[in-house]
Amino acid sequence: MSSEPQPLKSWIKLLEAGKKITTHRQSDENIVYPLRRTFRPAAPDIAKGSLKRDFEQGLVYYVGDEVENDRAACGLSRLPPTGRSYADAVAKKRVILEDAGVFKKAGYDKKKGTFDY
Amino acid sequence: MAAAKSKDNSKADGAENGIAESGVKSVSSAKPTKYGYFLGCVMPVKMPWAEKATMTVSKHLGLDFDYMKETLCCVRPGVWKAMNPDWWLSVTAQNLANAEKQGITIVDTCNGCWISHYESLKELTEEPEKLKMVNEHLGKAGMHLKGDVKVKHYLELLHDDVGMEKIVASVVRPLTGIKVMRHIGCHARKHDETLPNDFDEILRATGVEIIDTPYDKTCCGLLLYFADSNQAILERIGKKMMTAQALGVDAYVIICSGCYDQFERGVKIYREEKGIIFETPIIHIAELLALAFGYEPEDFGMTKCRPIAADKFIEKVRAIAAKNAKAAVEKKKGGESL
């Protein structure tokens, strides 16, 4: 029996979320193609969820109704003056990400919102 | 040295801002520094009370302080540099170029945002080839970066540009009798101990007593969480919060939103997965300053939306204020009867 501690449930949830948006899972495909060499993808599974949010809206956390209500309760504008209020800034970021080769090298499909590997 | 260079800039800014060393506004023809508050990802979503307190305190101190517009993720150097340093430089340069265009000095309360802006700006201004590479990408989005922009940590702004004398003079409700543990965060101590010392000095100015523990300098575990969840939560947040609980401190004071994100995550994991409930509230330094400057907790939402309620802490602050007010009245009466 292994004495290694089990990862925390919340961490497993985060990892699974990353795997869910990955088209080709090397661990599964290695069973079908045992001679294929595995490689380290640019974006690790554990960070894919937050990277996807960053790619889509320019920030790591979404602003939903609950957040808007919390902000209003603290005397702030419902929407922060971040990329959440400036769609143009997010559009520019996506142009930079594209031009810098981030989407391509990270294997990110902009239309589907998934990673190849 | 990087931090020393940053300090020199701060002093120049303080003079530009017309704030003399005495803390009194001096007559100056220099253009005042316009500060742009870079919110980042965590602050506006998880810490609206800290955002409001930061805005309140900064205006109270007479700064030309407003939100930086069109801000995006900083982007997190721990993740992005690990993937590709050139990607990190290219994406973070968008924020720098925006600040340059808006004519502001970027102010970060998050250590992660600060180190990302500070180090990328340093790298881009010292290495022209990298600036050229970044500008090629920015150019596709109709943007350009010269490198003529300043980046400041909020602690630097308070300590150097405003000055300790002015901060001390602004305290009308000293938080004497409040005991706190504090967490400054790794990035703030990356270059030297200036920011941690500033943090302590500002905290003490509010009147609180800082309780030192062996866990003050340990990392919050934010990035470690990606690699080893047990180590990041149990050995970092767990040890810190359990120590706070055991010592019976009134609050755990932080500055960095990235660290707060991990504290909140840790507190929730302990509650939901371990059945352990922590009771020490996690308070932002701007909240302490707002209280010490005489603002009420309701003025900045201190009682709202936090994983550990600050009710007991607020009750104690009010009790101390009432006691001090009573003592002042009695002292005055005593003086009059003499």
Short mmCIF file of C-alpha atoms in Angstrom, two decimals:
data_model
loop_
_atom_site.label_atom_id
_atom_site.label_comp_id
_atom_site.label_asym_id
_atom_site.label_seq_id
_atom_site.Cartn_x
_atom_site.Cartn_y
_atom_site.Cartn_z
CA MET A 1 0.00 0.00 0.00
CA SER A 2 1.35 3.40 -0.95
CA SER A 3 2.08 5.91 1.79
CA GLU A 4 1.85 8.80 -0.70
CA PRO A 5 -0.90 11.24 0.32
CA GLN A 6 -3.84 11.44 -2.06
CA PRO A 7 -4.27 14.77 -3.86
CA LEU A 8 -7.02 16.99 -2.48
CA LYS A 9 -10.46 16.68 -4.08
CA SER A 10 -10.51 20.29 -5.24
CA TRP A 11 -7.18 19.75 -7.01
CA ILE A 12 -8.45 16.61 -8.75
CA LYS A 13 -11.47 18.63 -9.89
CA LEU A 14 -9.16 21.26 -11.37
CA LEU A 15 -7.06 18.61 -13.12
CA GLU A 16 -10.15 16.91 -14.54
CA ALA A 17 -11.41 20.27 -15.85
CA GLY A 18 -8.11 20.63 -17.72
CA LYS A 19 -8.33 17.11 -19.14
CA LYS A 20 -11.91 17.71 -20.22
CA ILE A 21 -10.84 20.48 -22.59
CA THR A 22 -7.98 18.38 -24.05
CA THR A 23 -8.74 16.65 -27.37
CA HIS A 24 -5.95 14.06 -27.31
CA ARG A 25 -5.10 12.59 -23.94
CA GLN A 26 -1.66 10.99 -24.16
CA SER A 27 -2.28 8.66 -21.22
CA ASP A 28 -5.32 7.17 -23.02
CA GLU A 29 -3.79 7.12 -26.52
CA ASN A 30 -0.62 5.38 -25.34
CA ILE A 31 -2.70 2.27 -24.78
CA VAL A 32 -3.75 2.29 -28.45
CA TYR A 33 -0.34 3.46 -29.73
CA PRO A 34 2.21 2.02 -27.28
CA LEU A 35 5.25 2.94 -29.39
CA ARG A 36 4.30 6.62 -29.64
CA ARG A 37 6.64 8.80 -27.62
CA THR A 38 4.94 11.03 -25.06
CA PHE A 39 5.89 14.69 -24.88
CA ARG A 40 5.34 17.57 -22.50
CA PRO A 41 2.60 19.86 -23.85
CA ALA A 42 3.18 23.61 -23.54
CA ALA A 43 0.12 23.99 -21.33
CA PRO A 44 -0.12 21.61 -18.36
CA ASP A 45 -3.55 20.06 -17.66
CA ILE A 46 -3.76 21.64 -14.21
CA ALA A 47 -3.46 25.17 -15.64
CA LYS A 48 -5.59 24.74 -18.77
CA GLY A 49 -8.83 25.93 -17.17
CA SER A 50 -7.35 29.24 -16.10
CA LEU A 51 -5.47 29.63 -19.41
CA LYS A 52 -8.70 29.11 -21.34
CA ARG A 53 -10.39 31.84 -19.28
CA ASP A 54 -7.40 34.10 -19.85
CA PHE A 55 -7.50 33.46 -23.62
CA GLU A 56 -11.26 34.06 -23.79
CA GLN A 57 -11.78 37.07 -21.53
CA GLY A 58 -8.25 38.30 -20.75
CA LEU A 59 -8.55 37.50 -17.04
CA VAL A 60 -8.34 34.39 -14.90
CA TYR A 61 -11.72 34.79 -13.15
CA TYR A 62 -15.15 35.35 -14.63
CA VAL A 63 -17.43 38.08 -13.36
CA GLY A 64 -20.95 36.67 -12.90
CA ASP A 65 -24.11 37.85 -11.11
CA GLU A 66 -22.78 36.83 -7.69
CA VAL A 67 -19.58 38.83 -8.12
CA GLU A 68 -21.49 41.81 -9.47
CA ASN A 69 -23.78 41.73 -6.40
CA ASP A 70 -20.79 41.48 -4.05
CA ARG A 71 -19.14 44.45 -5.72
CA ALA A 72 -22.31 46.52 -5.48
CA ALA A 73 -22.67 45.56 -1.80
CA CYS A 74 -19.18 46.96 -1.16
CA GLY A 75 -20.04 50.24 -2.89
CA LEU A 76 -18.25 49.51 -6.17
CA SER A 77 -19.41 49.55 -9.79
CA ARG A 78 -21.00 46.21 -10.68
CA LEU A 79 -18.47 45.64 -13.45
CA PRO A 80 -14.78 46.26 -12.79
CA PRO A 81 -12.90 48.57 -15.17
CA THR A 82 -10.85 45.63 -16.40
CA GLY A 83 -11.10 43.73 -19.68
CA ARG A 84 -14.59 42.78 -18.42
CA SER A 85 -15.71 46.31 -19.34
CA TYR A 86 -13.45 46.75 -22.36
CA ALA A 87 -14.08 44.14 -25.04
CA ASP A 88 -11.61 45.91 -27.32
CA ALA A 89 -8.74 45.23 -24.91
CA VAL A 90 -9.53 41.52 -24.92
CA ALA A 91 -9.75 41.51 -28.73
CA LYS A 92 -6.28 43.13 -28.89
CA LYS A 93 -4.91 40.54 -26.47
CA ARG A 94 -6.14 37.76 -28.72
CA VAL A 95 -4.38 39.38 -31.68
CA ILE A 96 -1.13 39.48 -29.65
CA LEU A 97 -1.57 35.87 -28.51
CA GLU A 98 -2.13 34.79 -32.11
CA ASP A 99 0.81 36.77 -33.48
CA ALA A 100 3.18 35.60 -30.75
CA GLY A 101 2.30 32.02 -31.67
CA VAL A 102 0.77 31.19 -28.30
CA PHE A 103 -2.43 29.63 -29.66
CA LYS A 104 -0.55 27.56 -32.22
CA LYS A 105 2.24 26.33 -29.96
CA ALA A 106 -0.08 25.68 -27.02
CA GLY A 107 -2.35 23.80 -29.42
CA TYR A 108 -5.34 25.95 -28.52
CA ASP A 109 -8.39 25.85 -30.78
CA LYS A 110 -10.01 29.29 -30.49
CA LYS A 111 -13.34 28.20 -31.96
CA LYS A 112 -13.80 25.11 -29.80
CA GLY A 113 -12.01 26.42 -26.72
CA THR A 114 -9.97 23.22 -26.44
CA PHE A 115 -6.30 22.19 -26.38
CA ASP A 116 -5.01 19.55 -28.83
CA TYR A 117 -2.70 17.99 -26.19
CA MET B 1 20.01 46.58 -7.79
CA ALA B 2 16.50 46.36 -9.10
CA ALA B 3 14.61 47.28 -5.95
CA ALA B 4 16.98 50.10 -5.14
CA LYS B 5 16.41 51.54 -8.58
CA SER B 6 12.70 51.30 -7.99
CA LYS B 7 13.09 53.16 -4.69
CA ASP B 8 14.89 56.02 -6.41
CA ASN B 9 11.97 56.36 -8.80
CA SER B 10 9.60 56.43 -5.84
CA LYS B 11 11.36 59.34 -4.24
CA ALA B 12 11.29 61.28 -7.45
CA ASP B 13 7.58 60.58 -7.73
CA GLY B 14 6.96 61.75 -4.18
CA ALA B 15 8.59 65.06 -4.99
CA GLU B 16 6.64 65.34 -8.25
CA ASN B 17 3.48 64.71 -6.31
CA GLY B 18 4.12 67.74 -4.20
CA ILE B 19 4.28 65.79 -0.96
CA ALA B 20 7.15 67.04 1.14
CA GLU B 21 8.97 64.87 3.67
CA SER B 22 7.04 66.52 6.46
CA GLY B 23 3.86 65.10 4.94
CA VAL B 24 2.52 68.58 4.21
CA LYS B 25 1.71 69.54 0.63
CA SER B 26 4.54 71.59 -0.72
CA VAL B 27 4.34 74.25 -3.41
CA SER B 28 5.62 72.66 -6.59
CA SER B 29 5.27 73.45 -10.24
CA ALA B 30 6.03 69.83 -11.18
CA LYS B 31 3.18 67.84 -12.68
CA PRO B 32 1.65 65.58 -10.03
CA THR B 33 2.01 61.85 -10.56
CA LYS B 34 -1.12 60.21 -11.84
CA TYR B 35 -1.44 56.74 -10.36
CA GLY B 36 -3.38 54.01 -12.14
CA TYR B 37 -4.59 51.16 -9.95
CA PHE B 38 -4.05 47.84 -11.72
CA LEU B 39 -6.73 45.52 -10.32
CA GLY B 40 -5.62 42.21 -11.80
CA CYS B 41 -7.79 39.08 -11.74
CA VAL B 42 -8.43 38.36 -8.04
CA MET B 43 -9.03 41.78 -6.45
CA PRO B 44 -12.20 42.82 -8.32
CA VAL B 45 -13.74 39.36 -8.07
CA LYS B 46 -12.85 37.99 -4.64
CA MET B 47 -11.84 41.04 -2.59
CA PRO B 48 -14.21 43.93 -3.38
CA TRP B 49 -13.85 45.16 0.23
CA ALA B 50 -10.09 45.49 -0.24
CA GLU B 51 -10.56 47.24 -3.60
CA LYS B 52 -12.94 49.74 -2.03
CA ALA B 53 -10.66 50.24 0.98
CA THR B 54 -7.64 50.82 -1.28
CA MET B 55 -9.50 53.45 -3.30
CA THR B 56 -10.80 55.10 -0.11
CA VAL B 57 -7.42 55.22 1.62
CA SER B 58 -5.60 56.49 -1.47
CA LYS B 59 -8.07 59.34 -2.01
CA HIS B 60 -7.98 60.12 1.72
CA LEU B 61 -4.22 60.56 1.47
CA GLY B 62 -4.70 63.11 -1.32
CA LEU B 63 -3.23 61.07 -4.15
CA ASP B 64 -4.22 61.45 -7.79
CA PHE B 65 -5.29 57.82 -7.74
CA ASP B 66 -7.78 56.16 -10.06
CA TYR B 67 -8.31 52.85 -11.79
CA MET B 68 -6.08 51.95 -14.67
CA LYS B 69 -8.44 51.31 -17.58
CA GLU B 70 -8.54 48.27 -19.88
CA THR B 71 -6.50 46.06 -17.55
CA LEU B 72 -6.11 42.38 -18.27
CA CYS B 73 -4.34 39.53 -16.46
CA CYS B 74 -0.80 40.67 -15.53
CA VAL B 75 0.06 37.79 -16.83
CA ARG B 76 1.13 35.40 -14.05
CA PRO B 77 4.90 34.95 -14.45
CA GLY B 78 4.90 31.63 -12.57
CA VAL B 79 2.72 30.04 -15.23
CA TRP B 80 3.62 32.02 -18.34
CA LYS B 81 7.40 32.15 -17.88
CA ALA B 82 7.36 28.41 -17.27
CA MET B 83 5.57 27.93 -20.60
CA ASN B 84 7.62 30.43 -22.61
CA PRO B 85 9.36 33.63 -21.37
CA ASP B 86 8.79 35.41 -24.71
CA TRP B 87 5.04 34.77 -24.48
CA TRP B 88 5.06 36.27 -20.99
CA LEU B 89 6.89 39.39 -22.22
CA SER B 90 4.62 39.82 -25.25
CA VAL B 91 1.36 39.52 -23.33
CA THR B 92 2.34 41.54 -20.26
CA ALA B 93 3.62 44.31 -22.55
CA GLN B 94 0.02 45.07 -23.52
CA ASN B 95 -0.65 46.31 -19.97
CA LEU B 96 2.58 48.34 -19.95
CA ALA B 97 1.73 49.90 -23.33
CA ASN B 98 -1.77 50.77 -22.09
CA ALA B 99 -0.35 52.48 -18.98
CA GLU B 100 2.16 54.38 -21.10
CA LYS B 101 -0.63 55.60 -23.36
CA GLN B 102 -2.79 56.58 -20.38
CA GLY B 103 0.14 58.54 -18.89
CA ILE B 104 -0.01 56.83 -15.52
CA THR B 105 2.29 55.10 -13.07
CA ILE B 106 1.00 51.53 -12.64
CA VAL B 107 0.22 50.70 -9.01
CA ASP B 108 -0.07 47.04 -8.02
CA THR B 109 -1.39 45.71 -4.73
CA CYS B 110 -0.82 42.13 -5.91
CA ASN B 111 2.78 40.96 -5.64
CA GLY B 112 2.34 38.72 -8.68
CA CYS B 113 1.12 41.60 -10.85
CA TRP B 114 3.87 43.84 -9.52
CA ILE B 115 6.69 41.38 -10.21
CA SER B 116 5.29 40.68 -13.68
CA HIS B 117 5.13 44.37 -14.59
CA TYR B 118 8.33 45.32 -12.83
CA GLU B 119 10.51 42.54 -14.23
CA SER B 120 9.09 42.61 -17.74
CA LEU B 121 9.60 46.39 -17.94
CA LYS B 122 13.17 45.97 -16.69
CA GLU B 123 13.88 43.24 -19.22
CA LEU B 124 12.30 45.16 -22.09
CA THR B 125 14.09 48.43 -21.34
CA GLU B 126 17.46 46.74 -20.83
CA GLU B 127 17.27 44.44 -23.85
CA PRO B 128 16.30 46.36 -27.05
CA GLU B 129 15.96 43.16 -29.09
CA LYS B 130 13.24 41.91 -26.79
CA LEU B 131 11.47 45.28 -26.93
CA LYS B 132 11.60 45.06 -30.72
CA MET B 133 10.18 41.54 -30.69
CA VAL B 134 7.37 42.58 -28.35
CA ASN B 135 6.56 45.67 -30.43
CA GLU B 136 6.17 43.53 -33.52
CA HIS B 137 3.33 41.67 -31.78
CA LEU B 138 1.87 44.82 -30.20
CA GLY B 139 1.95 46.51 -33.60
CA LYS B 140 -0.48 43.92 -34.99
CA ALA B 141 -2.96 45.12 -32.37
CA GLY B 142 -2.25 48.79 -33.16
CA MET B 143 -0.20 49.30 -30.01
CA HIS B 144 3.37 50.35 -29.18
CA LEU B 145 5.59 50.38 -26.11
CA LYS B 146 8.49 52.82 -25.69
CA GLY B 147 9.24 51.73 -22.15
CA ASP B 148 8.53 55.17 -20.72
CA VAL B 149 6.31 54.01 -17.88
CA LYS B 150 6.74 53.46 -14.14
CA VAL B 151 5.61 50.54 -12.03
CA LYS B 152 5.05 50.73 -8.28
CA HIS B 153 4.04 48.39 -5.52
CA TYR B 154 1.28 49.90 -3.37
CA LEU B 155 3.50 49.60 -0.28
CA GLU B 156 6.17 51.67 -2.04
CA LEU B 157 3.59 54.28 -2.91
CA LEU B 158 2.38 54.51 0.68
CA HIS B 159 5.77 54.38 2.35
CA ASP B 160 7.79 56.57 0.00
CA ASP B 161 5.45 58.77 -2.03
CA VAL B 162 2.94 59.52 0.72
CA GLY B 163 5.42 59.09 3.55
CA MET B 164 5.13 57.63 7.02
CA GLU B 165 4.63 61.00 8.71
CA LYS B 166 1.50 61.67 6.74
CA ILE B 167 0.20 58.14 7.34
CA VAL B 168 0.83 58.41 11.10
CA ALA B 169 -0.79 61.85 11.16
CA SER B 170 -3.88 60.44 9.42
CA VAL B 171 -4.53 57.86 12.14
CA VAL B 172 -7.46 59.06 14.21
CA ARG B 173 -8.52 55.66 15.53
CA PRO B 174 -5.39 53.81 16.63
CA LEU B 175 -5.88 50.06 16.58
CA THR B 176 -3.96 49.61 19.82
CA GLY B 177 -4.69 46.26 21.41
CA ILE B 178 -5.28 44.49 18.08
CA LYS B 179 -2.88 41.59 17.56
CA VAL B 180 -2.14 40.41 14.03
CA MET B 181 -0.11 37.86 12.14
CA ARG B 182 1.00 39.06 8.71
CA HIS B 183 1.91 37.52 5.37
CA ILE B 184 3.85 39.67 2.92
CA GLY B 185 4.33 37.06 0.17
CA CYS B 186 7.39 35.79 -1.73
CA HIS B 187 7.51 38.16 -4.70
CA ALA B 188 7.58 41.19 -2.39
CA ARG B 189 10.79 39.91 -0.84
CA LYS B 190 12.39 38.71 -4.08
CA HIS B 191 14.79 41.64 -4.52
CA ASP B 192 15.42 42.69 -0.92
CA GLU B 193 13.68 43.28 2.40
CA THR B 194 12.48 46.82 1.58
CA LEU B 195 8.84 45.96 0.92
CA PRO B 196 8.50 43.61 3.93
CA ASN B 197 9.95 46.38 6.13
CA ASP B 198 7.57 48.93 4.60
CA PHE B 199 4.69 46.54 5.24
CA ASP B 200 5.58 46.20 8.93
CA GLU B 201 6.16 49.92 9.36
CA ILE B 202 2.77 50.80 7.87
CA LEU B 203 1.06 48.11 9.93
CA ARG B 204 2.62 49.44 13.14
CA ALA B 205 1.52 52.97 12.20
CA THR B 206 -2.09 51.81 12.56
CA GLY B 207 -1.34 50.82 16.15
CA VAL B 208 -1.62 47.03 15.77
CA GLU B 209 0.79 44.66 17.45
CA ILE B 210 2.55 42.27 15.04
CA ILE B 211 3.05 38.76 16.37
CA ASP B 212 6.09 37.07 14.77
CA THR B 213 5.87 33.35 14.01
CA PRO B 214 8.05 30.81 12.16
CA TYR B 215 5.53 30.81 9.29
CA ASP B 216 5.71 34.51 8.39
CA LYS B 217 8.13 34.01 5.52
CA THR B 218 6.77 30.78 4.09
CA CYS B 219 5.08 30.94 0.70
CA CYS B 220 1.26 30.90 0.50
CA GLY B 221 1.59 27.95 -1.89
CA LEU B 222 -0.33 29.47 -4.81
CA LEU B 223 1.92 28.12 -7.56
CA LEU B 224 2.90 25.05 -5.59
CA TYR B 225 -0.79 24.12 -5.60
CA PHE B 226 -0.49 23.22 -9.29
CA ALA B 227 2.24 20.69 -8.49
CA ASP B 228 1.46 19.36 -5.01
CA SER B 229 -1.91 20.17 -3.50
CA ASN B 230 -1.18 18.61 -0.11
CA GLN B 231 2.05 20.49 0.38
CA ALA B 232 0.50 23.75 -0.82
CA ILE B 233 -2.57 23.61 1.37
CA LEU B 234 -1.67 21.55 4.43
CA GLU B 235 1.94 22.66 4.85
CA ARG B 236 1.45 26.30 3.91
CA ILE B 237 -2.04 27.70 4.51
CA GLY B 238 -2.85 25.04 7.11
CA LYS B 239 0.24 25.78 9.22
CA LYS B 240 -0.32 29.53 8.97
CA MET B 241 -4.00 29.49 9.85
CA MET B 242 -3.58 26.92 12.64
CA THR B 243 -0.85 29.06 14.18
CA ALA B 244 -3.08 32.13 14.00
CA GLN B 245 -5.87 30.18 15.67
CA ALA B 246 -3.58 28.80 18.38
CA LEU B 247 -2.12 32.23 19.17
CA GLY B 248 -5.57 33.81 19.21
CA VAL B 249 -4.57 36.74 17.02
CA ASP B 250 -7.38 39.05 15.92
CA ALA B 251 -6.57 39.02 12.20
CA TYR B 252 -4.24 37.70 9.52
CA VAL B 253 -3.12 40.70 7.48
CA ILE B 254 -2.13 40.39 3.83
CA ILE B 255 -1.36 42.74 0.93
CA CYS B 256 -1.19 40.44 -2.10
CA SER B 257 -4.37 39.37 -3.93
CA GLY B 258 -2.64 36.29 -5.34
CA CYS B 259 -1.79 35.15 -1.82
CA TYR B 260 -5.33 35.96 -0.70
CA ASP B 261 -6.65 33.71 -3.46
CA GLN B 262 -4.64 30.85 -1.98
CA PHE B 263 -5.65 31.68 1.62
CA GLU B 264 -9.31 31.62 0.56
CA ARG B 265 -8.81 28.36 -1.32
CA GLY B 266 -7.09 26.82 1.71
CA VAL B 267 -9.79 27.96 4.13
CA LYS B 268 -12.51 26.49 1.89
CA ILE B 269 -10.66 23.20 1.37
CA TYR B 270 -10.17 22.80 5.12
CA ARG B 271 -13.86 23.50 5.70
CA GLU B 272 -15.20 21.29 2.89
CA GLU B 273 -12.68 18.43 2.81
CA LYS B 274 -11.32 18.30 6.35
CA GLY B 275 -14.23 19.66 8.40
CA ILE B 276 -11.93 22.23 10.05
CA ILE B 277 -13.24 25.76 10.41
CA PHE B 278 -10.77 28.62 10.84
CA GLU B 279 -11.98 31.73 12.62
CA THR B 280 -9.16 34.25 12.13
CA PRO B 281 -10.32 36.75 9.48
CA ILE B 282 -7.98 37.53 6.59
CA ILE B 283 -7.76 41.30 6.38
CA HIS B 284 -6.16 43.49 3.70
CA ILE B 285 -3.75 46.19 4.91
CA ALA B 286 -5.91 48.87 3.20
CA GLU B 287 -8.83 47.83 5.42
CA LEU B 288 -6.70 48.37 8.54
CA LEU B 289 -5.65 51.79 7.25
CA ALA B 290 -9.25 52.75 6.46
CA LEU B 291 -10.33 51.80 9.98
CA ALA B 292 -7.39 53.65 11.52
CA PHE B 293 -8.22 56.72 9.40
CA GLY B 294 -11.70 56.75 10.95
CA TYR B 295 -13.78 55.02 8.28
CA GLU B 296 -16.49 52.59 9.36
CA PRO B 297 -16.38 48.94 8.21
CA GLU B 298 -19.66 49.51 6.32
CA ASP B 299 -18.00 52.26 4.26
CA PHE B 300 -15.99 49.69 2.32
CA GLY B 301 -18.01 46.50 2.71
CA MET B 302 -15.86 44.88 5.37
CA THR B 303 -18.78 42.83 6.62
CA LYS B 304 -19.62 41.44 3.18
CA CYS B 305 -18.70 38.37 1.16
CA ARG B 306 -15.65 36.95 2.91
CA PRO B 307 -14.93 33.31 3.74
CA ILE B 308 -14.23 34.10 7.40
CA ALA B 309 -16.46 36.79 8.88
CA ALA B 310 -14.71 39.81 10.39
CA ASP B 311 -17.50 40.49 12.93
CA LYS B 312 -15.48 39.69 16.07
CA PHE B 313 -12.57 41.74 14.77
CA ILE B 314 -14.84 44.71 14.06
CA GLU B 315 -16.43 44.37 17.49
CA LYS B 316 -12.99 44.53 19.09
CA VAL B 317 -11.95 47.56 17.01
CA ARG B 318 -15.12 49.37 18.08
CA ALA B 319 -14.64 48.42 21.73
CA ILE B 320 -11.07 49.76 21.65
CA ALA B 321 -12.24 52.97 19.98
CA ALA B 322 -14.96 53.44 22.60
CA LYS B 323 -12.47 52.82 25.40
CA ASN B 324 -9.99 55.30 23.92
CA ALA B 325 -12.73 57.92 23.43
CA LYS B 326 -13.85 57.49 27.06
CA ALA B 327 -10.26 57.79 28.28
CA ALA B 328 -9.80 60.96 26.21
CA VAL B 329 -12.94 62.52 27.69
CA GLU B 330 -11.82 61.67 31.23
CA LYS B 331 -8.36 63.02 30.54
CA LYS B 332 -9.92 66.25 29.26
CA LYS B 333 -12.16 66.47 32.33
CA GLY B 334 -9.13 65.89 34.54
CA GLY B 335 -7.27 68.65 32.74
CA GLU B 336 -10.17 71.07 33.11
CA SER B 337 -10.50 70.43 36.87
CA LEU B 338 -6.85 71.22 37.49
#
